[in-house]
Short mmCIF file of N, CA and C in Angstrom, two decimals:
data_model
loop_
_atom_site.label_atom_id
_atom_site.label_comp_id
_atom_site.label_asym_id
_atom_site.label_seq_id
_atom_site.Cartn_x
_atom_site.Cartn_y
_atom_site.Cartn_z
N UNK A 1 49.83 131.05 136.99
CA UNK A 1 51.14 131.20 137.58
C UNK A 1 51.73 129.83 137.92
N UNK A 2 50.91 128.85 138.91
CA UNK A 2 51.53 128.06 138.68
C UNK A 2 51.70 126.81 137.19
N UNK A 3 51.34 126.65 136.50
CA UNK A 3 51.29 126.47 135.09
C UNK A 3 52.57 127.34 134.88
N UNK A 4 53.24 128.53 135.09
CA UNK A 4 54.25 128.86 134.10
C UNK A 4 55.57 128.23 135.53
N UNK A 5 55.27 128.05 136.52
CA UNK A 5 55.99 127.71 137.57
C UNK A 5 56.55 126.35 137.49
N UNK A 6 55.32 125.14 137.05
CA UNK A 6 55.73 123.79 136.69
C UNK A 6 56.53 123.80 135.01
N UNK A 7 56.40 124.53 134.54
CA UNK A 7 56.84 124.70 133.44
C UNK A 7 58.05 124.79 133.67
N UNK A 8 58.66 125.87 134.14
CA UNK A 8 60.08 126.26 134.27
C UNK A 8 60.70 125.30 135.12
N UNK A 9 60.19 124.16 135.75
CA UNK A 9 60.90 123.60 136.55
C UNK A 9 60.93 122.38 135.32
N UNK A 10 60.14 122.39 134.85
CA UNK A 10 60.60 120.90 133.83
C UNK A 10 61.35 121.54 132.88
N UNK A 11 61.42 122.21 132.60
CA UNK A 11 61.96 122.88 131.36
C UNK A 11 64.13 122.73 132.12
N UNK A 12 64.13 123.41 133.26
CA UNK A 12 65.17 123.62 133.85
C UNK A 12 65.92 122.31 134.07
N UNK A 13 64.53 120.81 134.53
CA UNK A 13 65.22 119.25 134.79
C UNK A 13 65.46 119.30 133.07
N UNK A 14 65.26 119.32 132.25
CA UNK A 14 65.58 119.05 130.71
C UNK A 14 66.88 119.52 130.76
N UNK A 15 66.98 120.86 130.58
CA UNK A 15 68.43 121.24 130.37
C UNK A 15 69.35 120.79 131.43
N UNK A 16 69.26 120.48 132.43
CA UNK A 16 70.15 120.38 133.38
C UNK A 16 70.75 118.65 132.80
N UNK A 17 69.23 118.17 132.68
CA UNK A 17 69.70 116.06 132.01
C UNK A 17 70.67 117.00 130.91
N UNK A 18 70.08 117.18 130.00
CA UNK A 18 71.33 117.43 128.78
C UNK A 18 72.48 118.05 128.62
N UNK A 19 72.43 118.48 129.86
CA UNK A 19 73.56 119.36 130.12
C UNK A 19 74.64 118.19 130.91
N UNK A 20 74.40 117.45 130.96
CA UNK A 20 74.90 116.06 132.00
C UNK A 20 74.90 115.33 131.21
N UNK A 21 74.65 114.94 130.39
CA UNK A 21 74.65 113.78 129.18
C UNK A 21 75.89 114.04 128.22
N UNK A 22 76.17 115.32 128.17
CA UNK A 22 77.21 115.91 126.71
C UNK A 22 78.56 114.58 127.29
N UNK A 23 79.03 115.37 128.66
CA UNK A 23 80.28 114.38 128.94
C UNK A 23 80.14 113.23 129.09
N UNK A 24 78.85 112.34 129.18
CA UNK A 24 79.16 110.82 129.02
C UNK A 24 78.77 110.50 127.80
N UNK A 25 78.55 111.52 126.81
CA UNK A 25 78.23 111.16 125.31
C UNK A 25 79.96 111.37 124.68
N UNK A 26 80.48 111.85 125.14
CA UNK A 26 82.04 112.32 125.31
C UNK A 26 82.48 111.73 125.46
N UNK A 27 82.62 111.27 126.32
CA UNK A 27 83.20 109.77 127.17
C UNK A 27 83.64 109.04 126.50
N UNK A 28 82.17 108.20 126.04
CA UNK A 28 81.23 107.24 125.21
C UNK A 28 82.32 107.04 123.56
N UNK A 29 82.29 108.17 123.28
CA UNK A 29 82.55 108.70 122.01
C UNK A 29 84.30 108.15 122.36
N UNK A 30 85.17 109.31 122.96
CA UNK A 30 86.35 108.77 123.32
C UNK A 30 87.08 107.48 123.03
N UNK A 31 85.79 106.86 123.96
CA UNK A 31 85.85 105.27 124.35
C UNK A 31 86.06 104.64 122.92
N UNK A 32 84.77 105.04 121.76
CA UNK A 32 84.77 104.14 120.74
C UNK A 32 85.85 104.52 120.04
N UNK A 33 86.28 105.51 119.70
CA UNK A 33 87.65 105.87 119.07
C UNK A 33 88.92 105.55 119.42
N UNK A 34 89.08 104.93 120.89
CA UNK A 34 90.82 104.57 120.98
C UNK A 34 89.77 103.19 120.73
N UNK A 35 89.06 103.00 120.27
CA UNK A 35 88.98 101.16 120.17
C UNK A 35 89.03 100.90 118.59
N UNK A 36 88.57 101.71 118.10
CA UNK A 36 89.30 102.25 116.46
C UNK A 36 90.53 101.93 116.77
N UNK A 37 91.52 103.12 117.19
CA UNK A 37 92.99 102.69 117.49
C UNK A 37 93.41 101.32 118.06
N UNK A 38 92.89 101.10 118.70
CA UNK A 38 93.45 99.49 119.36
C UNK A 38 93.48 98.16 118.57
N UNK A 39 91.90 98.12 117.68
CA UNK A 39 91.51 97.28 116.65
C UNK A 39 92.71 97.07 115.44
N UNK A 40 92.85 98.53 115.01
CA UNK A 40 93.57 98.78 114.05
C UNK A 40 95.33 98.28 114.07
N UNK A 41 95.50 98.45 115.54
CA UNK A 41 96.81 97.73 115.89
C UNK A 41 97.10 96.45 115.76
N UNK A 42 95.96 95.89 116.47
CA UNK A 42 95.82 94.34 116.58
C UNK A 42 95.44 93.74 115.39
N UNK A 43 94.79 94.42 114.47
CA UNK A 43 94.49 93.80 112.75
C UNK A 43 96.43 93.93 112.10
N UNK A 44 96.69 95.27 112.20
CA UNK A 44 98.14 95.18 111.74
C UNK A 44 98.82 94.42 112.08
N UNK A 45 98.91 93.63 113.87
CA UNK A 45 99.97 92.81 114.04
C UNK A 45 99.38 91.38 113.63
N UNK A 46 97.78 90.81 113.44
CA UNK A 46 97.60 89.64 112.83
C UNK A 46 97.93 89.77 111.25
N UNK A 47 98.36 91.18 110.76
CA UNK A 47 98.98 91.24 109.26
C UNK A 47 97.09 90.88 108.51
N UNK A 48 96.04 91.21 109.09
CA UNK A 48 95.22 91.25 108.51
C UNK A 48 93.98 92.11 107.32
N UNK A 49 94.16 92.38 106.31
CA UNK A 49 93.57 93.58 105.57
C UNK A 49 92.86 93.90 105.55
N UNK A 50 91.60 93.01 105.64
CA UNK A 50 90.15 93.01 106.32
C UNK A 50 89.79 93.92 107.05
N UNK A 51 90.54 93.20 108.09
CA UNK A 51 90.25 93.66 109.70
C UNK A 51 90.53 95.10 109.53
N UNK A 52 91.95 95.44 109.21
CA UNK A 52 92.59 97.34 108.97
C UNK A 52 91.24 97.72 107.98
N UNK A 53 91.67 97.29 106.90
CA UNK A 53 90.28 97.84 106.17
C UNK A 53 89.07 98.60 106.62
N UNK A 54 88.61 97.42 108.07
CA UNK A 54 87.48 97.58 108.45
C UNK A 54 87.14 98.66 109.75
N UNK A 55 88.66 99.19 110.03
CA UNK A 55 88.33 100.25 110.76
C UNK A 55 88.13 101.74 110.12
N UNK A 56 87.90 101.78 108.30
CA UNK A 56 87.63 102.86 107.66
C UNK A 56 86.59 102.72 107.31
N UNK A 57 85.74 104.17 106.81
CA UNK A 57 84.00 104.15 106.61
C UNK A 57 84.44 103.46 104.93
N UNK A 58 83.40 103.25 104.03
CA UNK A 58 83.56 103.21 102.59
C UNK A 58 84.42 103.71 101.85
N UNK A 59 84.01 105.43 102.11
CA UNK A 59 83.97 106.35 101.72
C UNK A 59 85.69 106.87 102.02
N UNK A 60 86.20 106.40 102.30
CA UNK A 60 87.65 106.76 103.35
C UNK A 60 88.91 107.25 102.46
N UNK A 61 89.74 108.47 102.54
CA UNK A 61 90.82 108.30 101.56
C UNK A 61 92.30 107.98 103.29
N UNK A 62 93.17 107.93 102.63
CA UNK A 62 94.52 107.43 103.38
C UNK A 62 95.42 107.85 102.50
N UNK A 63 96.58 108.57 103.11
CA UNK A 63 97.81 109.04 102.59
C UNK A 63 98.61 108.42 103.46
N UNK A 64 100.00 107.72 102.40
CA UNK A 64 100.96 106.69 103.60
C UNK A 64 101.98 107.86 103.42
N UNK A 65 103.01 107.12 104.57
CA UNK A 65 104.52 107.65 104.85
C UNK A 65 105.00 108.05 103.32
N UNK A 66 104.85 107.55 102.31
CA UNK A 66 105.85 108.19 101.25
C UNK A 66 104.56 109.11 100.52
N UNK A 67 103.67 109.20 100.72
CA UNK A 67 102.66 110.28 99.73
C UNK A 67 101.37 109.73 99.35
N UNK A 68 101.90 108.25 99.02
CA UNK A 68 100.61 107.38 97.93
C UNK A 68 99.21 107.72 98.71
N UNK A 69 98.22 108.09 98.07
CA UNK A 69 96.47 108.21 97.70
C UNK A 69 96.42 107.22 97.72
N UNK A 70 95.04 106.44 98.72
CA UNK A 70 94.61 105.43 98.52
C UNK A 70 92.50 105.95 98.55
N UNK A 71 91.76 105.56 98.05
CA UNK A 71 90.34 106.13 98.26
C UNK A 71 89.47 104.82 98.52
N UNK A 72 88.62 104.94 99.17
CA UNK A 72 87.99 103.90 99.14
C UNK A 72 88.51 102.59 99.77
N UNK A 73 87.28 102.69 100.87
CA UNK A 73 87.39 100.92 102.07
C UNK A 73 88.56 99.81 100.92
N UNK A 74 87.79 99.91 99.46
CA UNK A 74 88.09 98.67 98.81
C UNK A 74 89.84 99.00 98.31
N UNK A 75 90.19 100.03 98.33
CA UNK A 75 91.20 99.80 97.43
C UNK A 75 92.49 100.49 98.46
N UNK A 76 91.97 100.67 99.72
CA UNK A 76 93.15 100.82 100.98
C UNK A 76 93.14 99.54 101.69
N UNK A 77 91.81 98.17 101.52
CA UNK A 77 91.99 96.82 101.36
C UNK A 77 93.04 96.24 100.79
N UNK A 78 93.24 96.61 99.53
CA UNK A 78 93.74 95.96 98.28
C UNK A 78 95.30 96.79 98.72
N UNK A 79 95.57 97.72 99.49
CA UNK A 79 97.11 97.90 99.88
C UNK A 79 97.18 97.24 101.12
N UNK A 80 96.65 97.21 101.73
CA UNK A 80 96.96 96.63 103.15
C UNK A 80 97.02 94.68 102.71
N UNK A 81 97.02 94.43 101.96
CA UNK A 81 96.79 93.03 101.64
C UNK A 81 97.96 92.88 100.57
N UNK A 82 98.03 93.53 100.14
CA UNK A 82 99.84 93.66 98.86
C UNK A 82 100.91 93.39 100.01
N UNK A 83 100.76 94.90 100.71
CA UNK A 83 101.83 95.24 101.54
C UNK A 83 102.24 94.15 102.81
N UNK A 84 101.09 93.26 102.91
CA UNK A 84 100.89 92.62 104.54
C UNK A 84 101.44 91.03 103.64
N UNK A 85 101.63 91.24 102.58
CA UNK A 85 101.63 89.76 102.21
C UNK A 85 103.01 89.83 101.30
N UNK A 86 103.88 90.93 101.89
CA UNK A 86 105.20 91.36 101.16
C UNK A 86 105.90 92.44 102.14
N UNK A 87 106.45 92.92 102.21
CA UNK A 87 107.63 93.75 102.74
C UNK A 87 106.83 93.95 104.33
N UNK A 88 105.61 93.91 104.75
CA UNK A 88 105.16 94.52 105.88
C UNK A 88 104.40 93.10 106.89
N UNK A 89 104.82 91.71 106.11
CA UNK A 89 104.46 90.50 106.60
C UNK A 89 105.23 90.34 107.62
N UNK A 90 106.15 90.88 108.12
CA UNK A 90 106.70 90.49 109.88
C UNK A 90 106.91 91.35 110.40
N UNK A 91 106.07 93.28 110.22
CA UNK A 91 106.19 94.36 110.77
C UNK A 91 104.95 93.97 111.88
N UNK A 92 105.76 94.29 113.18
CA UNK A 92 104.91 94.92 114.34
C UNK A 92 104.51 96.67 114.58
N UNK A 93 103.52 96.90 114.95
CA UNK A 93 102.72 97.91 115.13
C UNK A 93 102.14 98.31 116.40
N UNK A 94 102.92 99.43 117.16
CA UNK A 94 102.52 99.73 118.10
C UNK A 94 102.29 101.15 118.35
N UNK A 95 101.14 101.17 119.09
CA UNK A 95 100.53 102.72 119.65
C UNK A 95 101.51 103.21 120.54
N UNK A 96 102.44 103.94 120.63
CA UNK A 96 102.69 104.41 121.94
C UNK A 96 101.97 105.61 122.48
N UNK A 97 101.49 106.41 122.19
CA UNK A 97 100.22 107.46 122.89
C UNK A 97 99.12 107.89 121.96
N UNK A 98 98.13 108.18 122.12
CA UNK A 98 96.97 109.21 121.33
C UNK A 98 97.46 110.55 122.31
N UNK A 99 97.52 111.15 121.11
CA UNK A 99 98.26 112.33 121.63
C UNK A 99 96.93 113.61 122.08
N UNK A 100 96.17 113.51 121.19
CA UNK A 100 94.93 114.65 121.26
C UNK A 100 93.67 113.45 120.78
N UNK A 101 92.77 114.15 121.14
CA UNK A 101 91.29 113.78 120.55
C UNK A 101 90.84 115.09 120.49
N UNK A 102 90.49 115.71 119.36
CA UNK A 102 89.98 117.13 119.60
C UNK A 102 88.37 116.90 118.63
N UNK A 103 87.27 117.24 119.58
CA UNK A 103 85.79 117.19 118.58
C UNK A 103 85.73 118.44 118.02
N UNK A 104 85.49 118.19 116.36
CA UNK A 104 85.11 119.18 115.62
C UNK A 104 83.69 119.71 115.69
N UNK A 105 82.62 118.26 115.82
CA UNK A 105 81.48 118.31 115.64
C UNK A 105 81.57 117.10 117.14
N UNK A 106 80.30 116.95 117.44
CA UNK A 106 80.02 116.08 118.12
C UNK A 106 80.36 114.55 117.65
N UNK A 107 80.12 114.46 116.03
CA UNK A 107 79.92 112.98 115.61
C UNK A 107 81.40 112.95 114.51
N UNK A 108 82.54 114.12 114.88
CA UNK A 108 83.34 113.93 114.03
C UNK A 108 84.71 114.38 114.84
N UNK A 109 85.92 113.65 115.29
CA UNK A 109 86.85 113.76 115.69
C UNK A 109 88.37 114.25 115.27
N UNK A 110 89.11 115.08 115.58
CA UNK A 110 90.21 114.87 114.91
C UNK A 110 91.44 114.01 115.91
N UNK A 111 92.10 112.89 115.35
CA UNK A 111 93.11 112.56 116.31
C UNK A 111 94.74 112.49 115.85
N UNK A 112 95.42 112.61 117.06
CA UNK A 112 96.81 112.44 116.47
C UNK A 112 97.11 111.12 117.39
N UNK A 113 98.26 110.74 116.43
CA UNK A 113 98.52 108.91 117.30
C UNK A 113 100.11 108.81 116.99
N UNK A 114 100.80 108.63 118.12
CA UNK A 114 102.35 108.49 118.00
C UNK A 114 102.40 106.88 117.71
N UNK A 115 103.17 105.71 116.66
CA UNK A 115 102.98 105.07 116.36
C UNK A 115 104.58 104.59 116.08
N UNK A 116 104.94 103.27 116.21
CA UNK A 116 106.05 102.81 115.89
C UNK A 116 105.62 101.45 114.83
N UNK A 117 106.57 101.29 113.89
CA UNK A 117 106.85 100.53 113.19
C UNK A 117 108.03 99.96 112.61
N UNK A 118 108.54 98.40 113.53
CA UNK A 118 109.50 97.47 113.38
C UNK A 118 108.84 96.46 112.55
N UNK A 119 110.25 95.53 111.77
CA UNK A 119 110.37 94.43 111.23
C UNK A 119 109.97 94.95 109.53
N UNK A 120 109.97 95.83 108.76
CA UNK A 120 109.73 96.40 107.51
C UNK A 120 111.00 95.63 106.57
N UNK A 121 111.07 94.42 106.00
CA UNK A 121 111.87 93.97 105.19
C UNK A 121 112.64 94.41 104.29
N UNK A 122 112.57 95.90 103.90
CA UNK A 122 112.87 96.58 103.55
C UNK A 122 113.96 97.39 104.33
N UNK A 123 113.73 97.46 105.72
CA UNK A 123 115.23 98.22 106.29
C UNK A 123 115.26 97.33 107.43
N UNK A 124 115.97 96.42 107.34
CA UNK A 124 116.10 95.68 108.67
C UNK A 124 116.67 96.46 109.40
N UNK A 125 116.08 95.43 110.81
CA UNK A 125 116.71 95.82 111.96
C UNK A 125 116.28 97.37 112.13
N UNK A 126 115.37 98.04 111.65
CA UNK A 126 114.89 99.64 111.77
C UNK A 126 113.62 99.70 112.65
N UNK A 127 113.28 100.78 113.70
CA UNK A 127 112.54 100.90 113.82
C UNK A 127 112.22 102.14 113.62
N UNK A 128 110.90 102.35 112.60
CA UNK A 128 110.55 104.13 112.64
C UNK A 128 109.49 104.35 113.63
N UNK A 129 109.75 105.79 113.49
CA UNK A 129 108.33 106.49 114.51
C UNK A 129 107.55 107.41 113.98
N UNK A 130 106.11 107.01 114.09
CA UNK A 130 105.15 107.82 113.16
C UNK A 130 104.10 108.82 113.88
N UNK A 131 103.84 110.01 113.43
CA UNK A 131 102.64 110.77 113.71
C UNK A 131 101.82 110.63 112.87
N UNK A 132 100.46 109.67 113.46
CA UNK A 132 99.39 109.91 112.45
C UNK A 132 98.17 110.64 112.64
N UNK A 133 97.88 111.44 111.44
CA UNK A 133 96.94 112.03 111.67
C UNK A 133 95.42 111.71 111.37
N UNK A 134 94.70 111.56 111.96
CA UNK A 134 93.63 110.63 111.68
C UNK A 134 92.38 111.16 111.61
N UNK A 135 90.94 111.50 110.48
CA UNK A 135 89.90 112.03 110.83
C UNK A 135 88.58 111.27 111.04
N UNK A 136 88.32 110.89 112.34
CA UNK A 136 87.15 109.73 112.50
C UNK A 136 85.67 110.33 112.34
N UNK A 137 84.94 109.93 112.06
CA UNK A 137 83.31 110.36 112.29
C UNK A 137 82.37 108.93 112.60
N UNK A 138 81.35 109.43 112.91
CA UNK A 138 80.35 108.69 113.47
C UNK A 138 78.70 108.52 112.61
N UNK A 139 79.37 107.18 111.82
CA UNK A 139 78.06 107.50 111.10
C UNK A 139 77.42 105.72 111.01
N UNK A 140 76.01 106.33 111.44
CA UNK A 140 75.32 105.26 111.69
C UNK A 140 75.69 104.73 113.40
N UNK A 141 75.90 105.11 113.75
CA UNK A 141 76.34 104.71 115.03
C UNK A 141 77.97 104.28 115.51
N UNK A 142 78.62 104.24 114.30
CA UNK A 142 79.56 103.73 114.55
C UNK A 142 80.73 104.77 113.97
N UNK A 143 82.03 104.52 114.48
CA UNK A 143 83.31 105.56 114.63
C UNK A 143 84.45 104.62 113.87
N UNK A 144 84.63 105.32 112.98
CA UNK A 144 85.73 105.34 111.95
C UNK A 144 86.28 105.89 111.10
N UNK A 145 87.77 105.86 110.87
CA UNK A 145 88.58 106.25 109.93
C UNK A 145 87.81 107.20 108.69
N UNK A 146 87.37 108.25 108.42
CA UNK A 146 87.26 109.00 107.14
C UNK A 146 88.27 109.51 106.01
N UNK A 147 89.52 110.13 107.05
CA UNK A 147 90.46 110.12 106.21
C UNK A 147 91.43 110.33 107.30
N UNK A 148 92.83 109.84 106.50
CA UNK A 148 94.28 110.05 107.13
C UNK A 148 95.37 110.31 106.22
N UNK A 149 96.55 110.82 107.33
CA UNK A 149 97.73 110.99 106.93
C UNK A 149 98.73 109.96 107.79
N UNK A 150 99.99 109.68 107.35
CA UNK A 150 100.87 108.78 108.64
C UNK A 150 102.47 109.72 107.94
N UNK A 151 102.75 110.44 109.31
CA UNK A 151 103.79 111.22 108.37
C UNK A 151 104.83 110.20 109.91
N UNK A 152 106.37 109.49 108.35
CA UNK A 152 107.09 109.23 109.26
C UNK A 152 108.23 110.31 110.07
N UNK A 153 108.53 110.27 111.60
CA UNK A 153 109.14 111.24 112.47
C UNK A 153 111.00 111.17 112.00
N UNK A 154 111.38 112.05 111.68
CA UNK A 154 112.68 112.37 111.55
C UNK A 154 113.73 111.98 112.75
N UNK A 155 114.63 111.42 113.20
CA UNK A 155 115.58 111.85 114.19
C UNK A 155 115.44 113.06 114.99
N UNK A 156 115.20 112.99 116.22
CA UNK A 156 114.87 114.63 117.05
C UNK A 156 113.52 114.79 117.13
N UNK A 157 113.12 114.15 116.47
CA UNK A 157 111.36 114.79 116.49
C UNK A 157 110.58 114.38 117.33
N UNK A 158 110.01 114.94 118.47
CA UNK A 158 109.09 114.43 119.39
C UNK A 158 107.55 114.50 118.89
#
């Protein structure tokens, strides 16, 4: 009896730790994902391709404001480095909210990100406003970009 008595009491400290761990693994998680977002800002306003690049896994596809497929770390590189070194070389990039973080899985996120984009050489003097939709996961320890959408916001659209 007591043998099934010490039992249930360790058994009960187990679940109770893991039951206490989920929200600072949550947290944790949170944490590394608006730093995804933040990185990704601050690479856009040094106009760097690398850096943007480097907040997607390998494996990553990206759909921009007009439709274009991009697949692969290397060849959403190879736009962010066209675009940053032509029409998007004196665009600023700013977060104005993460709108949701919703976990699908523990190690896989979905987010939405309200986003502005001034200085596009292409429409002076414009500033648009973007909802992006973003799908991060966690692999190897680390949180990034798998795939996205960036749909630009119409007039009226909150």
């Amino acid at each position: 009896m007591k043998k099934i008595v010490l039992a249930l009491i360790a058994l009960s400290s187990v679940f109770a730790h893991s039951t206490s761990a989920q929200p600072d693994n949550r947290t944790t998680s949170q944490e590394a994902i608006k730093s995804v977002i933040t990185n990704y800002e601050q690479a856009w306003n040094r106009h760097d391709a690398k850096a943007l690049a480097e907040q997607y896994h390998t494996d990553a596809t990206w759909v921009n404001w007009f439709g274009a497929y991009y697949k692969g770390r290397a060849e959403i590189e190879k736009h962010y480095q066209t675009t940053h070194t032509t029409y998007f070389k004196s665009t600023q990039f700013t977060t104005r909210s993460i709108e949701d973080i919703t976990f699908l899985k523990p190690d896989m996120a979905l987010v939405h990100v309200r986003t502005d984009l001034s200085g596009d050489e292409r429409y002076p003097g414009q500033t648009f406003r973007f909802r992006r939709t973003i799908l991060l996961t966690n692999k190897e320890g680390s949180w990034r970009i798998v795939a996205g959408q960036n749909a630009k916001l119409n007039e009226g659209i909150n």
